[in-house]
Amino acid sequence: MASGPRPAAPDDSVRTTSPGRRGDKVVSAPTGDPAAAAAGSLKRTASPVRSVVASPRPVKGRAGREAARRRLQLPPVSQAEGPGEGPREEDEEPLLSEPEEDDAEARPLPPVCGSPMRGMWRDEKVALYCDEVLRGCKAEDADDAMTKYLSEKLKLKDKWLGVWKTNPELFFMKYEEASIPFVGILVEVTCKPCPSSSSCFNVTVSIAEPFSSNIANIPRNLVNEILEELEHNVPLLEVYPVEGQDSDLHDIALALEVVRFFYDFLWRDWDDEESCENYAALIEERINLWCDIQDGTIPGPIAQRFKKTLEKYKNKRVELVEYQSNIKEDPSAAEAVECWKKYYEIVMLCGLLKMWEDLRLRVHGPFFPRILRRRKGKRDFGKTITHIVAKVMTTDMVKDLSSDTLLQQHDDLDLALDSCYSGDTVVIFPGEYQAVNLALLTDDIIIKGIGKREEIMITSEPSHDSFVVSKADNVKLMHLSLIQQGTVDGIVVVESGHMTLENCILKCEGTGVCVLTGAALTITDSEITGAQGAGVELYPGSMAILERNEIHHCNNLRTSDISKSTLGGVNMKVLPAPKLKMTNNHIYSNNGYGVSILQPTEQFFIVAEEALNKGAASGDKKDDNTISKVMQNLNLEMNNNKIEANLKGDIRIVTN
């Protein structure tokens, strides 16, 4: 049903001059932003129309060639030649020019129907797709469900006016991409869809009167010739109903938008190749992902990277199909290798998109190893080095160090980390830093700031997935501020080994601190705030000691449905149970619970939950036999913690 991905203009195509420059003959027209319209921002006013400079495709037939020749002329030599270029070849394609006096230019396009889905709430979108359109079908039946839904709506009216928006490459060989984001033509549509297993809806169209387009100087005869080549059949999803017709057209416009959105954002090429027991639930997750991108729940830089990844996946898929179709006979060894290369690139992008859709990356933290770098170990000569990170090193900076300390000065934190071996110390002086190597901590080092922790600011790089990731046996961060900006993973991820955070400020934008299975973490005298999920996330079989910390304003999901998550200050995933010791912490003002314990079964927890809540209310009474038993079973030790003002409560046991 989908019209298929549309190829972008080739990189090596000739970029012609824009209309309006000296020497161009163009027809003045109302200005506007056709790019926004092409992106689907449909306006309720007449679409802008402008003249462009472009080379049309050759048209068939003598009449077509004569008509095109009358409307075309070569640009002036000063335009045609770039710096260092010679004159154009004689057989170079001419460019669109100003229509002659006997040829009226195209009129502006009428407004198309507004976007009916734009005002829908998240739950309304879910109900529309899952209950009304898909109705519990499997992934392999989704095409048929879309076909049936659209067929029913198209029965409302068999003829109507619409704007056909299509790829400029269908009309032009050479054009300036910014000036022609799409070609729009006013057409009369005759709906005789032929549903098939291939989901290919085509409709019959003809040029409607008056001749209207977003390109004022497009030859009408060129449009006719292109339609004749297509036998007047175009993809239905490329046609947008015009505003001002009867109410049935609004239902058709909604149906078309529903199907377009499904194939543009919800459908994945691998859906019908993999078994999925509950396809409707998968679609609901993708709708939630889209809504979270729109309402800002997912930070802007992360949302842009997801969109680019999805677009890259689609483009790579098209590249592979086109490459395979150009192999006429049995592939050579080189062609086979190239096919496998393209295929594995698609598989990698597919896996990345699946992780996005699972949503655990930003709510529950990462669930796969990030670091593949090997440990360096100690230096061959056994000495350790203290690395000074500052623009200029002075004697005052090193006066407290012993006289036999080996020093290296760096003005870049990344270079200092790259130079480290096990046992080294990195000393950072006040300033703002970035370091990709913080996501590759494999050796036992100490990273500490000198001065107030608020003045040593380390920010993440938004283009990277990770910020601080460690698999070292023992790594320590002290007196620092970690400021997360756009990274997907937790602000700090302990993959294995042990990490210590002492007197640090962690300002999260994604997930908080994540301790993966088998890893250990100690946090003392630190502050954690702003996480979208829990401030501290403990995976099964992990260990953590939290002493004298502030954890607040976490589970910062900006959504109207606050029941989506119970995460808050600290979250434990049980089975096998993580070990957690909490002493003198202040956990407050989180949007979920102060402490949440995620357990896959309901056994044992009816009594345990009551005991924990009672214990929290009474100040973690250690002499309560029931609470002690619960804490023993959960490997949880809590002493003198202050848990208050959390939106859903203080402590909660949650079952999957």
Short mmCIF file of C-alpha atoms in Angstrom, two decimals, residues 406-627:
data_model
loop_
_atom_site.label_atom_id
_atom_site.label_comp_id
_atom_site.label_asym_id
_atom_site.label_seq_id
_atom_site.Cartn_x
_atom_site.Cartn_y
_atom_site.Cartn_z
CA LEU A 406 55.39 11.83 38.08
CA LEU A 407 53.31 14.50 36.34
CA GLN A 408 51.80 15.01 32.91
CA GLN A 409 49.86 18.15 31.99
CA HIS A 410 46.96 18.10 29.49
CA ASP A 411 44.62 20.83 28.37
CA ASP A 412 42.10 18.20 27.23
CA LEU A 413 40.39 15.69 29.54
CA ASP A 414 40.01 13.18 26.71
CA LEU A 415 43.78 13.10 26.10
CA ALA A 416 44.43 12.65 29.82
CA LEU A 417 42.08 9.66 30.03
CA ASP A 418 43.56 8.16 26.88
CA SER A 419 47.02 8.33 28.48
CA CYS A 420 45.99 6.55 31.68
CA TYR A 421 47.11 3.15 32.90
CA SER A 422 45.86 1.34 36.00
CA GLY A 423 46.87 3.17 39.15
CA ASP A 424 46.97 6.62 37.55
CA THR A 425 45.17 9.68 38.90
CA VAL A 426 43.52 12.40 36.82
CA VAL A 427 43.29 15.77 38.59
CA ILE A 428 40.86 18.25 37.02
CA PHE A 429 40.86 21.96 37.77
CA PRO A 430 37.76 24.21 37.43
CA GLY A 431 36.32 24.52 33.94
CA GLU A 432 33.93 22.84 31.54
CA TYR A 433 35.03 19.64 29.82
CA GLN A 434 33.88 16.87 27.50
CA ALA A 435 35.48 13.45 27.15
CA VAL A 436 34.42 10.55 24.97
CA ASN A 437 36.81 8.29 26.89
CA LEU A 438 34.63 8.56 30.01
CA ALA A 439 32.44 5.99 28.26
CA LEU A 440 35.43 3.62 27.97
CA LEU A 441 36.73 3.25 31.53
CA THR A 442 38.53 -0.10 31.75
CA ASP A 443 41.50 0.60 34.03
CA ASP A 444 41.59 1.27 37.77
CA ILE A 445 42.04 5.04 37.96
CA ILE A 446 40.95 7.97 40.13
CA ILE A 447 39.34 11.03 38.52
CA LYS A 448 38.98 13.91 40.94
CA GLY A 449 38.27 17.60 40.80
CA ILE A 450 40.16 20.28 42.71
CA GLY A 451 37.93 23.04 44.07
CA LYS A 452 34.16 23.26 44.39
CA ARG A 453 32.35 20.41 42.67
CA GLU A 454 29.99 22.87 40.98
CA GLU A 455 32.96 24.44 39.18
CA ILE A 456 34.31 21.23 37.62
CA MET A 457 31.63 20.55 34.98
CA ILE A 458 31.86 17.57 32.65
CA THR A 459 29.13 17.51 30.00
CA SER A 460 28.17 14.65 27.71
CA GLU A 461 28.39 14.81 23.93
CA PRO A 462 24.79 14.68 22.56
CA SER A 463 25.86 12.74 19.47
CA HIS A 464 27.04 9.76 21.56
CA ASP A 465 24.94 7.05 23.17
CA SER A 466 26.88 6.87 26.44
CA PHE A 467 28.34 9.31 28.97
CA VAL A 468 30.21 7.55 31.80
CA VAL A 469 30.59 3.76 31.46
CA SER A 470 32.93 1.55 33.46
CA LYS A 471 34.04 -2.07 33.51
CA ALA A 472 37.16 -1.44 35.61
CA ASP A 473 37.74 -3.44 38.80
CA ASN A 474 37.90 -0.25 40.83
CA VAL A 475 37.39 3.25 39.42
CA LYS A 476 36.67 6.36 41.46
CA LEU A 477 35.14 9.76 40.57
CA MET A 478 35.37 12.55 43.16
CA HIS A 479 34.34 16.21 43.51
CA LEU A 480 32.80 16.56 40.01
CA SER A 481 29.59 17.67 38.31
CA LEU A 482 28.37 15.34 35.56
CA ILE A 483 25.85 17.05 33.28
CA GLN A 484 24.02 14.80 30.83
CA GLN A 485 23.00 16.32 27.49
CA GLY A 486 21.19 14.06 25.07
CA THR A 487 22.91 10.72 25.64
CA VAL A 488 20.64 7.68 25.59
CA ASP A 489 22.15 5.51 28.32
CA GLY A 490 22.23 6.19 32.03
CA ILE A 491 24.33 9.14 33.16
CA VAL A 492 26.65 6.55 34.78
CA VAL A 493 26.63 2.86 33.83
CA VAL A 494 28.61 0.28 35.78
CA GLU A 495 28.90 -2.74 33.49
CA SER A 496 31.18 -4.76 35.75
CA GLY A 497 33.66 -4.26 38.55
CA HIS A 498 33.21 -1.52 41.15
CA MET A 499 32.75 2.24 40.84
CA THR A 500 32.82 4.86 43.59
CA LEU A 501 31.16 8.27 43.27
CA GLU A 502 32.14 10.64 46.06
CA ASN A 503 30.87 14.20 46.51
CA CYS A 504 29.54 14.46 42.95
CA ILE A 505 26.56 16.18 41.35
CA LEU A 506 24.76 14.15 38.68
CA LYS A 507 22.33 16.16 36.56
CA CYS A 508 20.53 13.59 34.44
CA GLU A 509 18.58 14.05 31.24
CA GLY A 510 18.03 10.39 30.37
CA THR A 511 18.25 7.44 32.73
CA GLY A 512 20.02 7.81 36.07
CA VAL A 513 22.84 5.67 37.48
CA CYS A 514 22.59 2.05 36.28
CA VAL A 515 24.36 -0.88 37.96
CA LEU A 516 24.24 -3.94 35.73
CA THR A 517 24.20 -7.57 36.80
CA GLY A 518 27.32 -8.53 38.76
CA ALA A 519 28.57 -4.94 39.10
CA ALA A 520 28.95 -2.87 42.28
CA LEU A 521 28.56 0.80 43.10
CA THR A 522 29.26 3.04 46.09
CA ILE A 523 27.82 6.57 46.17
CA THR A 524 28.53 8.91 49.06
CA ASP A 525 27.75 12.59 49.72
CA SER A 526 26.39 13.07 46.19
CA GLU A 527 23.29 14.51 44.54
CA ILE A 528 21.29 12.83 41.75
CA THR A 529 18.48 14.70 40.01
CA GLY A 530 16.50 14.93 36.77
CA ALA A 531 16.49 11.29 35.64
CA GLN A 532 13.67 10.19 33.35
CA GLY A 533 13.61 6.83 35.08
CA ALA A 534 14.93 6.00 38.54
CA GLY A 535 17.80 7.99 40.01
CA VAL A 536 19.60 4.72 40.81
CA GLU A 537 18.71 1.56 38.89
CA LEU A 538 19.91 -1.78 40.34
CA TYR A 539 19.82 -4.77 38.03
CA PRO A 540 19.41 -8.33 39.36
CA GLY A 541 22.53 -9.58 41.11
CA SER A 542 24.14 -6.13 41.47
CA MET A 543 25.37 -4.45 44.67
CA ALA A 544 25.16 -0.85 45.87
CA ILE A 545 25.97 1.19 48.95
CA LEU A 546 24.30 4.61 49.21
CA GLU A 547 25.33 6.90 52.06
CA ARG A 548 24.45 10.55 52.74
CA ASN A 549 23.07 11.26 49.27
CA GLU A 550 20.23 13.40 47.95
CA ILE A 551 18.08 11.80 45.23
CA HIS A 552 15.25 14.01 44.02
CA HIS A 553 13.07 15.04 41.06
CA CYS A 554 13.55 11.77 39.19
CA ASN A 555 11.13 9.81 37.00
CA ASN A 556 10.86 13.06 35.10
CA LEU A 557 8.63 11.77 32.29
CA ARG A 558 6.63 14.71 30.93
CA THR A 559 3.42 12.88 30.14
CA SER A 560 -0.19 13.20 31.25
CA ASP A 561 -0.34 9.50 32.17
CA ILE A 562 1.56 9.32 35.47
CA SER A 563 0.57 5.68 35.93
CA LYS A 564 3.01 4.58 33.24
CA SER A 565 5.93 4.20 35.63
CA THR A 566 6.49 3.60 39.33
CA LEU A 567 10.18 4.47 39.19
CA GLY A 568 11.49 7.26 41.36
CA GLY A 569 14.51 7.60 43.61
CA VAL A 570 15.87 4.02 43.75
CA ASN A 571 14.64 0.99 41.79
CA MET A 572 15.63 -2.63 42.51
CA LYS A 573 15.06 -5.45 40.04
CA VAL A 574 14.74 -8.70 41.96
CA LEU A 575 15.61 -12.28 40.85
CA PRO A 576 18.31 -12.71 41.73
CA ALA A 577 17.98 -9.97 44.30
CA PRO A 578 20.47 -7.11 44.22
CA LYS A 579 22.15 -6.13 47.46
CA LEU A 580 21.47 -2.60 48.65
CA LYS A 581 22.61 -0.77 51.77
CA MET A 582 21.11 2.68 52.30
CA THR A 583 22.16 4.94 55.18
CA ASN A 584 21.32 8.59 55.89
CA ASN A 585 19.99 9.34 52.41
CA HIS A 586 17.37 11.96 51.62
CA ILE A 587 15.02 10.77 48.85
CA TYR A 588 12.34 13.29 48.03
CA SER A 589 10.13 14.97 45.39
CA ASN A 590 10.34 12.11 42.88
CA ASN A 591 7.42 11.56 40.52
CA GLY A 592 7.23 7.84 41.30
CA TYR A 593 8.02 6.14 44.60
CA GLY A 594 10.99 6.89 46.79
CA VAL A 595 12.12 3.26 46.56
CA SER A 596 10.53 0.74 44.19
CA ILE A 597 11.24 -3.00 44.13
CA LEU A 598 10.41 -4.81 40.89
CA GLN A 599 9.53 -8.48 41.47
CA PRO A 600 8.37 -10.90 38.74
CA THR A 601 5.98 -12.88 40.97
CA GLU A 602 3.28 -11.93 43.45
CA GLN A 603 4.14 -14.52 46.09
CA PHE A 604 5.35 -13.24 49.43
CA PHE A 605 4.57 -9.64 48.64
CA ILE A 606 1.15 -8.97 50.07
CA VAL A 607 2.50 -9.12 53.62
CA ALA A 608 5.95 -7.80 52.66
CA GLU A 609 4.59 -4.62 51.09
CA GLU A 610 2.56 -3.79 54.19
CA ALA A 611 5.60 -4.37 56.37
CA LEU A 612 7.84 -2.16 54.26
CA ASN A 613 5.35 0.69 54.17
CA LYS A 614 4.88 0.40 57.92
CA GLY A 615 8.67 0.44 58.35
CA ALA A 616 9.10 3.54 56.22
CA ALA A 617 6.40 5.36 58.13
CA SER A 618 8.02 4.55 61.43
CA GLY A 619 11.54 5.56 60.40
CA ASP A 620 12.99 2.20 59.31
CA LYS A 621 12.58 0.45 62.68
CA LYS A 622 15.24 -2.25 62.78
CA ASP A 623 13.59 -4.05 65.69
CA ASP A 624 10.49 -4.97 63.71
CA ASN A 625 10.84 -8.72 63.11
CA THR A 626 8.68 -8.72 59.97
CA ILE A 627 10.56 -5.89 58.33
#
